mmCIF file of C-alpha atoms and ligand atoms in Angstrom:
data_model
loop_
_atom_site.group_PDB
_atom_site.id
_atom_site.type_symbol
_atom_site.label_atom_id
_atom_site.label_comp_id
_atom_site.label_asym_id
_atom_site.label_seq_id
_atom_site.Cartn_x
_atom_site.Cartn_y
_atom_site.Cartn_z
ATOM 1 C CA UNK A 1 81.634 106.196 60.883
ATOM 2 C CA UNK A 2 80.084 103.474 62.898
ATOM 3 C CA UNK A 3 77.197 105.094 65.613
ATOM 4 C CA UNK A 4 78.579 105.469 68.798
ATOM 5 C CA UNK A 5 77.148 103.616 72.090
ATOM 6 C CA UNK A 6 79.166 103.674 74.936
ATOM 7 C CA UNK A 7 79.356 99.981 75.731
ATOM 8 C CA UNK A 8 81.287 100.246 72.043
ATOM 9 C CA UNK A 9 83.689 102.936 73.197
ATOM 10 C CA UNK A 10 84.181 101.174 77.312
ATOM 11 C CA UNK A 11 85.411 98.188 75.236
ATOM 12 C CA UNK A 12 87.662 100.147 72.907
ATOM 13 C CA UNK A 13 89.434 102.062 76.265
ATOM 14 C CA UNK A 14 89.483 98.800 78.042
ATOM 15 C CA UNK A 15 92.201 97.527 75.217
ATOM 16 C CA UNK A 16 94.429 100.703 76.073
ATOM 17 C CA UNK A 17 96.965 100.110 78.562
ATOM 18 C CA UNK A 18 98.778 102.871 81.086
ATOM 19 C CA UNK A 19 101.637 103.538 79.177
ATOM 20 C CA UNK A 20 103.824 102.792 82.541
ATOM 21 C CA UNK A 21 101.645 99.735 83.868
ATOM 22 C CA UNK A 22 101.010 97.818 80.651
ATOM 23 C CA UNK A 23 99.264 95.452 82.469
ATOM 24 C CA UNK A 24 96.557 97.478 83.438
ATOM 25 C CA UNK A 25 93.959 99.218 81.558
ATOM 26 C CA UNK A 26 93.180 103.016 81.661
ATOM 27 C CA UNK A 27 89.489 101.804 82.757
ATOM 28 C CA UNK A 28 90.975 99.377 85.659
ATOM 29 C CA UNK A 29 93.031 102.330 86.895
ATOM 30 C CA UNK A 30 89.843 104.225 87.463
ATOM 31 C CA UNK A 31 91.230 107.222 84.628
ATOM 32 C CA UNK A 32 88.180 106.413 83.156
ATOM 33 C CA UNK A 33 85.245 108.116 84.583
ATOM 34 C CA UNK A 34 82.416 108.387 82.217
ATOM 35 C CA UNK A 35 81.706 107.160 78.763
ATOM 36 C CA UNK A 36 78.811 108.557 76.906
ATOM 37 C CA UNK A 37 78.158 107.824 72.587
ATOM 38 C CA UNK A 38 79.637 111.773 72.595
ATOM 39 C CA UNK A 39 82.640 112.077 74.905
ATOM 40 C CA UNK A 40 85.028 110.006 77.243
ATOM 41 C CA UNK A 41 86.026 111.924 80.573
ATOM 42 C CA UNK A 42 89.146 111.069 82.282
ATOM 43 C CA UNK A 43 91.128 112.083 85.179
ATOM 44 C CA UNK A 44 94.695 111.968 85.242
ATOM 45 C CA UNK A 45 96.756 109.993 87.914
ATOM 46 C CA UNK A 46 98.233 112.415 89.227
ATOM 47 C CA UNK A 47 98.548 116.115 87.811
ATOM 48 C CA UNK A 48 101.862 117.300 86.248
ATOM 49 C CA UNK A 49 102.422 113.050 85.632
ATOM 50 C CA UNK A 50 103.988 113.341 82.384
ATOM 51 C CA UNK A 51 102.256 109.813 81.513
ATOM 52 C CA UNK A 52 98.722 111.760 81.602
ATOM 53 C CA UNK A 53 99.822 113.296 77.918
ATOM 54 C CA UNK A 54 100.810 109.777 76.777
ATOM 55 C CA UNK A 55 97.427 108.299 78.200
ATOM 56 C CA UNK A 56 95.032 110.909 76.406
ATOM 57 C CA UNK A 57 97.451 110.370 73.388
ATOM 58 C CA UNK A 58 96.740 106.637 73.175
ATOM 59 C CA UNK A 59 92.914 106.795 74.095
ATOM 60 C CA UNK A 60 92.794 109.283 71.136
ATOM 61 C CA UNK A 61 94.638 106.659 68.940
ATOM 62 C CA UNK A 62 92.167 103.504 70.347
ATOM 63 C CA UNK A 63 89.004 105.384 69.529
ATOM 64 C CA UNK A 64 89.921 106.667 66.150
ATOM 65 C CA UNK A 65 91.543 103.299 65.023
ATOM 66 C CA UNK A 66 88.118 101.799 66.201
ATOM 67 C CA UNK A 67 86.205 104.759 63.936
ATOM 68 C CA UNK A 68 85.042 106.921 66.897
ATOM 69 C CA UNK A 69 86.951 110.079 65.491
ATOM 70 C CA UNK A 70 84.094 112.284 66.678
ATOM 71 C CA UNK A 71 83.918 111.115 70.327
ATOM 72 C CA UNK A 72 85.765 114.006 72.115
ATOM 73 C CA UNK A 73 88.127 113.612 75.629
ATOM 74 C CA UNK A 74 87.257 115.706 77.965
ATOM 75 C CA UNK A 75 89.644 115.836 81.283
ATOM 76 C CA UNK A 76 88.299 116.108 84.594
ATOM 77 C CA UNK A 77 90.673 117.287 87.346
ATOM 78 C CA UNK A 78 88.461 117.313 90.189
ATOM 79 C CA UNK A 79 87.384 115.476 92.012
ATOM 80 C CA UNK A 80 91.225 114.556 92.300
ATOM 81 C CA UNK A 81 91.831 110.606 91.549
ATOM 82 C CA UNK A 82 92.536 108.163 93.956
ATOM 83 C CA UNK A 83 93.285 104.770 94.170
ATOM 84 C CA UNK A 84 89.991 104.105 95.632
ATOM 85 C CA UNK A 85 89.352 103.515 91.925
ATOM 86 C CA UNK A 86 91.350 101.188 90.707
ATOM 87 C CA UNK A 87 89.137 98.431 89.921
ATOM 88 C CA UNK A 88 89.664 94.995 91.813
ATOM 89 C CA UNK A 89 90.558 93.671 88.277
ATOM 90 C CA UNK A 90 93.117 96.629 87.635
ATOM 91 C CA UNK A 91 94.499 95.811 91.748
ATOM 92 C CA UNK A 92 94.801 92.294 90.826
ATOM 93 C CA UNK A 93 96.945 93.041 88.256
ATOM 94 C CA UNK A 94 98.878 95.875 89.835
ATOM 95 C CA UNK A 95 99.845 93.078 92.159
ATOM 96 C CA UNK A 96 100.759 90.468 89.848
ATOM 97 C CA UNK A 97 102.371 92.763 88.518
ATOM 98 C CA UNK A 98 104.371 93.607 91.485
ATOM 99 C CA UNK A 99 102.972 97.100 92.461
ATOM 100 C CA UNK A 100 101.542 97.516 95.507
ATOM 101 C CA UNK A 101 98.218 99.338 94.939
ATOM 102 C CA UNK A 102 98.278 100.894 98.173
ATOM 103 C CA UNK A 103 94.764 101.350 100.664
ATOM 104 C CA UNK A 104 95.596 104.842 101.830
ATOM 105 C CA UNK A 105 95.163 104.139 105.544
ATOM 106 C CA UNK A 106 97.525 101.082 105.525
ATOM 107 C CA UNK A 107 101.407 100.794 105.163
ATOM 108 C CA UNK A 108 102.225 99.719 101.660
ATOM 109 C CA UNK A 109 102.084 95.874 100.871
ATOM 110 C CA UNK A 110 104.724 93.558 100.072
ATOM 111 C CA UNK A 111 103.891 92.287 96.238
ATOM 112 C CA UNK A 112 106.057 89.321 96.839
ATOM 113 C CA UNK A 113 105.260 88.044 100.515
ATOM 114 C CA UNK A 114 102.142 90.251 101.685
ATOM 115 C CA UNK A 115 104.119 91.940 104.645
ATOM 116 C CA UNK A 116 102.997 95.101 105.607
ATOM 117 C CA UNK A 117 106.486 95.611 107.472
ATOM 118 C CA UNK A 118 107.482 97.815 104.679
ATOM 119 C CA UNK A 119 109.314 101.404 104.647
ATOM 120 C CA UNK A 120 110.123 104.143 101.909
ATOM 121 C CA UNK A 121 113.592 104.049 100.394
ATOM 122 C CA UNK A 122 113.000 107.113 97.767
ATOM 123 C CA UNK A 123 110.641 109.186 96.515
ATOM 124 C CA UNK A 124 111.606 108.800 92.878
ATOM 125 C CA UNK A 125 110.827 105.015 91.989
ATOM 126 C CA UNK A 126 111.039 104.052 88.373
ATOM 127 C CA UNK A 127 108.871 106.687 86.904
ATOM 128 C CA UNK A 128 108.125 110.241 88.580
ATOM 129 C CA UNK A 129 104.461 108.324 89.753
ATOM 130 C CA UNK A 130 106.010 106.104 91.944
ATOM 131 C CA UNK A 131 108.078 105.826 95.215
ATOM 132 C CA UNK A 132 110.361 103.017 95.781
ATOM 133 C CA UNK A 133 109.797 101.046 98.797
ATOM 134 C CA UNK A 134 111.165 98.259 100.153
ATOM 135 C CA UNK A 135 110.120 95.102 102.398
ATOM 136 C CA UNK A 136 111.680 94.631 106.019
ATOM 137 C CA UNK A 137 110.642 91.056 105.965
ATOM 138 C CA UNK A 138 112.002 89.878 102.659
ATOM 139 C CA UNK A 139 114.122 92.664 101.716
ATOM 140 C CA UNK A 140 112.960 92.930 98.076
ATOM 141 C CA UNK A 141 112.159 96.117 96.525
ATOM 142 C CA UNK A 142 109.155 97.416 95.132
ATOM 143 C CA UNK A 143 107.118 100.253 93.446
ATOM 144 C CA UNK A 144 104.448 101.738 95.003
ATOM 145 C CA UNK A 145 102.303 104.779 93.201
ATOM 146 C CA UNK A 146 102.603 108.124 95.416
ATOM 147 C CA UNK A 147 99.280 109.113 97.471
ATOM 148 C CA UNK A 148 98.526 112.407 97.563
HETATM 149 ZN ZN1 ZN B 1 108.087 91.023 101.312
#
């Protein structure tokens, strides 16, 4: 088994993607908070997210495949995560992607034209973590995570 350092295991998580964003890793989503050569700590999206199983799943899978079988997962649940840490790398994306990473004090964003002329059309977007919105100026439809 190769010895741990954490740059090592950072680059291993940065190659696993949210299983419902796969554009996005779980260290641009700010899941990710602290690497050290013994143990990874995430926090989960958003509790009772059924993806948060899936992510620790796949970050167990990255690290063993890489050799670090003995690095452990710890989960943090508080403090509570936001999307104040979502990397500007992992928003980037989000928007390319066409989710609106949202700034908690604004209305959502328009992915496709920038508007923030936007309003809520359902609660339950494509997955349980996301709200479907849509844009008044260019009437398209988007996905927007769900703020606490
Ligand atoms: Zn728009």
């Amino acid at each position: 088994m190769p010895e741990g350092n954490s740059a090592d295991i950072r680059a291993v998580l940065e190659t696993v993607m949210d299983p419902e964003i796969p554009v996005v890793s779980v260290v641009d989503l700010g899941i990710v908070r602290e690497v050290t050569p013994e143990s990874v700590r995430i926090t989960p999206t958003y509790s009772g997210c059924p993806a948060t199983e899936v992510i620790e799943r796949s970050i167990r899978e990255a690290l063993d495949a890489a050799g670090f079988c003995a690095v452990k997962i710890e989960t943090a649940l508080a403090p509570a995560w936001t999307t104040d840490w979502i990397t500007d790398q992992g928003k980037a994306a989000l928007n390319a992607y066409g989710i609106s990473a949202p700034d908690l004090a604004k209305a959502a964003t328009c992915p496709q034209c920038g508007s923030t002329d936007t309003e809520e059309v359902s609660r339950f977007g494509s997955t349980p973590c996301k709200a479907q919105w849509r844009c008044k100026s260019c009437l398209e439809p988007f996905d927007r995570f769900k703020c606490h």
